C-alpha cells in the first residue's frame, strides 16, 4: 500500500460518508423523536396582498361589474407543534390488532418467499449448469423480471391471476378473493421477480467451482446427490447465506406489489407493515403511529442483520 | 456415458429449462398482449394471448396514451431523476470506493465501513420516509426533482461504493504507483489510471443504480405531487371507476422497457451488482 | 457506449411520443348567431350560447391570459372517469381564457392524502381539487376552501350554472351550513341495474315459476332480488356461448370502493324511517353522543344479506374493483348489479358492452325488514318505502384558500358545469360524470329530451329507465345520510377492512361490525369527541 497522506484519504472517503450519514442517520433520529411526540400542524394566514392583474398593455383587468380583478397572494405561516407523549404511540402500535396482523403476515411472507426463491434458484442453477441448447438466450429471458418496475408488476399479476377468465383460471384457485390464498399470490409475485436473481447468482457461483474439484468427487461416488451435499452445497454456503440476507432485507420492505395487487386485502390478509405504516402516515396523517410502527420494524430487521454480521465481515475482508 | 445418451439428456434438460423460462417470461408477454387489446377483451382472450391468433390487435391504447403530455412528462421526469442521481452517486461514491480499496482505515476498519454502506440497502424505507417528508417540507424542496434526486442518490450510493471497490481491489496497484512516480498527484492517479481501468464496473453499477432510481415508487409517491414519475403515472391508470387495465398495460410497458433493455446490456455485471460485489459474475 | 445507447433510446421514445399527437386545431368557433361551438380534440362539437359560456370570454377577450392553474384530480388518464372531462376541456378552455391548465395526476387512493398535505402545509400547489363530498369535514374544519360566491358564482362573467338545478339531497353535498363551496360536476348515487331481456324471457319465467312458485318480474324488494339472483346464478341464460352466467356482480375490493355497496344496501335495513331525530333517519352515529350504530342488528342483518347476495355471483368479486365487476355485467354475464350511473352510460358504449338496449335500471329496492332503533326490534313490513342514496364521491371541484388565481380556477370548473357541457359529459359513459341535475333528466321530471340522449347514442328504453331510476333515487323521501365529518376517511378505512374481512370469511358478521364499532369509538376519542359530534349534528341538520 502506498503511504498516502491522511487528508487525501479522508477527502476521498468523507463526502460519501457525510452524505449518507446526513441523509439516513439524521432522518432516523428525527423519526425516533417523532415517534415520541404528537405533531400538530396548522397553517395560519397572516396577511393577504391583493395585486391587480394586468393585461398585455399593462391595464388592470376588470370583471363585468367593473371591479378590478386581483391576484391574492397570501402570507402564511406553518406552525408545527411537537408534544412529548413518551411511549404512548408504541403502546398503541403494539396493542393494535392491525399492526400485529401486518407483522405476522410480513414475517410469514419473508420466510416462505425467500425459502422458495433459494430452493428454486438452486434448482434452476443446477439445470442451467448442465449442457443445454440455447443457454445464453434462455438465461437472458430468465433474468428479465429482476429489473421490471415492482409497482407495475402488481397490475401485471392482477390480470394474470384473474379468477374468472384469466390465464390461470383453469386452476380454480381463488387467488385474490380468499384470505387464505391471497398471501400466497403476493408471494408468487415476489418469487417470480426474485427467483431469477437467486438463480443468476447461484449459476455464477456454480460456474466458479473448479471442474477438478467435482471430478475428484466423482471418483469417490457416482451419486449426484452425494456430490451436491458433500461438495457443492458447502462451497455455495457463504453465497447462499449472503443471498438470504439480501433477500430478507429486500422482501421485508414489501409495499409496491400489494399497493397495486391486493391493497392489503381481502380484509387485512395481505397488509404488510410498510403498507400499514404508509397508510397511517399519508392517508390518516398519523405520523406518530407511522414512526413508531416503522421503528419497531427497523429494530427487527437490524437484529436479523446483526445475526449475519460476522459472516458479512468475512465476505468484505 | 455414450454420445446418444448425452444428447438425449441435453434435450430433456433443454425442454425443462425452456418450459420454466417460458413461465417466467409469460407475465411480461401477457402485459404486452394486453396493451394491444380493446377494453372488452382484457379478461376474455384465451390461450396465451397471441395477436392475430387469439384476438385482433389494436394500437389504439398506445396512440391514445402517448398523445397526451402526461406520458412525456413522466418519461422525462423519470429519466432525468434517474440519470442525475446516478451521476451524482458516482461522483460522490467513486472516491469512497477507491478509498476503501486503497487506504487503510483503523477506526472503524475498512470492512465495517463497507458493511455500513451496505446497511443502507437494508433500511426499511418506511422508517426514513416520514422524516424525509417533514424535512423536505421544511427545506422547501418537497415536490421538486432536486429533492427526489437527493433521496435517490442516497439509497443507490451503496451500489457504486461496494461494486467498484471490488474492482479497484483487483487492479494492480503498480499502475497507479507508476503514474505517481511519473509525477501525477494522488487524485491524478485515481482519475487518470484507476477510473479509466474500471469503466466496465462503473457502467454496471450505473445501470443498476439507474434502474433502482427509475423503479422506485415508495419515495416518489410520498415526496412528489405535481412532478410525477413513471410508477406514479402507472398508478394514475386507476381511477374512481376502477382499474383501466388497457391503459395500465401501455404505461407498464413504457416503464419496464428501458430497464429490460438495460438488464440485457448489463447481464454480465448483474450478479456482482446485485450481490453488492460479494459474488463475481 | 452504454450511455449513448440510453440517450438514443430515451430520445427516440420521447420523439415518438411527441410526434404522435394530432396537430392542435382551433377549439372555439364564435358564430354569428350568438352561439359558440366548442370543438373537442376528437371532433365532437358542443354548442353553447354566449350567455351560458360567460360574459368574460369573447373572440378578443381572454380573461386569464398568462395565468396558470393546477387542478388536482383523480386520474385515470384522458379517457378515464372524472379526469377525462378535465382533459377534454383543457385545450378548449385554454383557448377561451388564455390561461394554462396543469392537471396533477393522483390515483384514487392517494387523492385525500395529497390534497390534505397541500392544504395542511398551505403550499397552495393546487388551485382546485376535484374532491369527494366525504372530504368536506376536513376541508371545512381547516377553512381550506373558498365559498364560490367570493370568486364569481352568481356573476354573468363565467360559465353559468346554479345550485337550484340540483335536487336538495345532492345540493347539500356541495354546501356547508348553507354556504356553497363546490362547483357541480359529477353526481353519485347507486341504482340497481338488471337485464331486461333476461327478466322478460318467458322460458326463464316458466322455469322460475316451476322452481320457486313465484312470478319472474323486476324485483320490488331486496329479498325478491336475492331469490331471482340465486335463480339465475350458475345457469347459462345469456345467449351465444358456453360460459355459465351469474346472478349479481359486485365490486368488493378492499381499499377501493367496496364499502359503498354495503352503505347503499344497508340503508333500508338499518335506518328507521321517519323524520330525523335520535332514532329515525340516522345511520352512522347516535347524534347525541356519537355512539356508533354500525353494529346494530339492522346493520348486521344487512351484512348477512350482502354475504348471501355475493354468493350469487363470481367468488372472485371479493378482489374486484369497479372496472372488473362492471366488465362482467357489461359483457352480459350477470343479470344484476347495483352501482353508479357509469354503468348505465357504459352499457351504451359498444367497445365495452354487449347489452345496449337491454340495460334496465330502477332505484335500489328496499328490504322488507328493518331495525327500529327506538323500540330495539326488527320490524317486518310488506311495503317498504324507497330509500335514496347519494353514495359515492359526487366528485366536484372546490377552490383552495391558498390559490393565487382562485377566480381562474373557479372559471375552469364553472365552464364544465354549464348545461351543454354537463349534458355532454353526463351522457357519455367514459367521462365518469353522472347525471343528477334537473336538466339531465328526461321530461317531465327534468328538461332533457330524448333527442339529446339519442345524439349521444343512447337506446331509448335504456335512457328512460335510467333517468327515472335516478330521479326516484335522488328525490326519495328518505335518503341515506352522508358522512361528512373530520376523520371520515379514517372511519371508512377501518369499516372497509372489516367488511372485506367479513365478506371473505376472515371474520364473522358480528366480529366485523363489533370491531368496527370499537375502532370508531377510539377514532372519535382521538379526533375529539365534542368536535366530531358538533360536526356530525351540523352535517345532518340535527338539533337536540
GROMACS .gro file of C-alpha atoms in nm, chain B residues 175-278:
model
  104
  492UNK     CA    1  -0.008   0.108  -1.236
  493UNK     CA    2  -0.103   0.391  -1.005
  494UNK     CA    3   0.236   0.389  -0.840
  495UNK     CA    4   0.399   0.415  -1.178
  496UNK     CA    5   0.180   0.713  -1.262
  497UNK     CA    6   0.276   0.879  -0.938
  498UNK     CA    7   0.644   0.816  -1.000
  499UNK     CA    8   0.586   1.000  -1.328
  500UNK     CA    9   0.468   1.295  -1.126
  501UNK     CA   10   0.093   1.250  -1.106
  502UNK     CA   11  -0.081   1.351  -0.785
  503UNK     CA   12  -0.290   1.108  -0.584
  504UNK     CA   13  -0.600   1.249  -0.734
  505UNK     CA   14  -0.446   1.235  -1.079
  506UNK     CA   15  -0.357   0.869  -1.036
  507UNK     CA   16  -0.712   0.799  -0.929
  508UNK     CA   17  -0.871   0.990  -1.214
  509UNK     CA   18  -0.631   0.902  -1.493
  510UNK     CA   19  -0.541   0.544  -1.409
  511UNK     CA   20  -0.783   0.376  -1.171
  512UNK     CA   21  -1.109   0.516  -1.302
  513UNK     CA   22  -1.049   0.451  -1.674
  514UNK     CA   23  -0.950   0.094  -1.596
  515UNK     CA   24  -1.272   0.037  -1.403
  516UNK     CA   25  -1.512   0.167  -1.660
  517UNK     CA   26  -1.694  -0.163  -1.710
  518UNK     CA   27  -1.766  -0.197  -1.340
  519UNK     CA   28  -1.871   0.166  -1.316
  520UNK     CA   29  -2.104   0.116  -1.610
  521UNK     CA   30  -2.254  -0.190  -1.447
  522UNK     CA   31  -2.308  -0.007  -1.122
  523UNK     CA   32  -2.463   0.281  -1.313
  524UNK     CA   33  -2.712   0.057  -1.486
  525UNK     CA   34  -2.821  -0.098  -1.161
  526UNK     CA   35  -2.846   0.237  -0.986
  527UNK     CA   36  -3.034   0.383  -1.278
  528UNK     CA   37  -3.288   0.102  -1.263
  529UNK     CA   38  -3.341   0.130  -0.891
  530UNK     CA   39  -3.395   0.503  -0.914
  531UNK     CA   40  -3.622   0.455  -1.212
  532UNK     CA   41  -3.835   0.188  -1.046
  533UNK     CA   42  -3.886   0.350  -0.709
  534UNK     CA   43  -4.246   0.404  -0.618
  535UNK     CA   44  -4.241   0.437  -0.243
  536UNK     CA   45  -4.045   0.761  -0.206
  537UNK     CA   46  -4.182   0.917  -0.519
  538UNK     CA   47  -4.539   0.862  -0.411
  539UNK     CA   48  -4.471   1.048  -0.089
  540UNK     CA   49  -4.233   1.321  -0.192
  541UNK     CA   50  -4.371   1.419  -0.529
  542UNK     CA   51  -4.700   1.580  -0.620
  543UNK     CA   52  -4.701   1.773  -0.943
  544UNK     CA   53  -4.374   1.625  -1.058
  545UNK     CA   54  -4.457   1.265  -1.116
  546UNK     CA   55  -4.253   0.978  -1.249
  547UNK     CA   56  -4.347   0.664  -1.434
  548UNK     CA   57  -4.461   0.448  -1.143
  549UNK     CA   58  -4.694   0.727  -1.033
  550UNK     CA   59  -4.810   0.761  -1.388
  551UNK     CA   60  -4.893   0.392  -1.388
  552UNK     CA   61  -5.084   0.432  -1.065
  553UNK     CA   62  -5.278   0.707  -1.237
  554UNK     CA   63  -5.442   0.440  -1.451
  555UNK     CA   64  -5.661   0.357  -1.153
  556UNK     CA   65  -5.946   0.597  -1.108
  557UNK     CA   66  -6.265   0.630  -0.914
  558UNK     CA   67  -6.418   0.399  -1.169
  559UNK     CA   68  -6.174   0.113  -1.143
  560UNK     CA   69  -5.854  -0.007  -1.298
  561UNK     CA   70  -5.814   0.059  -1.667
  562UNK     CA   71  -5.602  -0.239  -1.748
  563UNK     CA   72  -5.565  -0.149  -2.112
  564UNK     CA   73  -5.401   0.183  -2.028
  565UNK     CA   74  -5.211   0.037  -1.737
  566UNK     CA   75  -5.065  -0.220  -1.973
  567UNK     CA   76  -4.938   0.052  -2.203
  568UNK     CA   77  -4.797   0.251  -1.916
  569UNK     CA   78  -4.638  -0.059  -1.771
  570UNK     CA   79  -4.467  -0.131  -2.099
  571UNK     CA   80  -4.339   0.224  -2.121
  572UNK     CA   81  -4.200   0.188  -1.771
  573UNK     CA   82  -4.036  -0.153  -1.800
  574UNK     CA   83  -3.898  -0.142  -2.149
  575UNK     CA   84  -3.592   0.064  -2.064
  576UNK     CA   85  -3.492  -0.135  -1.755
  577UNK     CA   86  -3.535  -0.456  -1.951
  578UNK     CA   87  -3.303  -0.338  -2.225
  579UNK     CA   88  -3.051  -0.219  -1.970
  580UNK     CA   89  -3.079  -0.552  -1.799
  581UNK     CA   90  -2.983  -0.730  -2.118
  582UNK     CA   91  -2.694  -0.493  -2.180
  583UNK     CA   92  -2.564  -0.535  -1.829
  584UNK     CA   93  -2.615  -0.908  -1.800
  585UNK     CA   94  -2.252  -0.975  -1.725
  586UNK     CA   95  -2.250  -0.742  -1.427
  587UNK     CA   96  -2.584  -0.807  -1.268
  588UNK     CA   97  -2.459  -1.074  -1.035
  589UNK     CA   98  -2.179  -0.866  -0.897
  590UNK     CA   99  -2.402  -0.563  -0.877
  591UNK     CA  100  -2.698  -0.710  -0.701
  592UNK     CA  101  -2.491  -0.907  -0.453
  593UNK     CA  102  -2.314  -0.581  -0.379
  594UNK     CA  103  -1.981  -0.703  -0.504
  595UNK     CA  104  -1.973  -1.017  -0.293
   0.00000   0.00000   0.00000
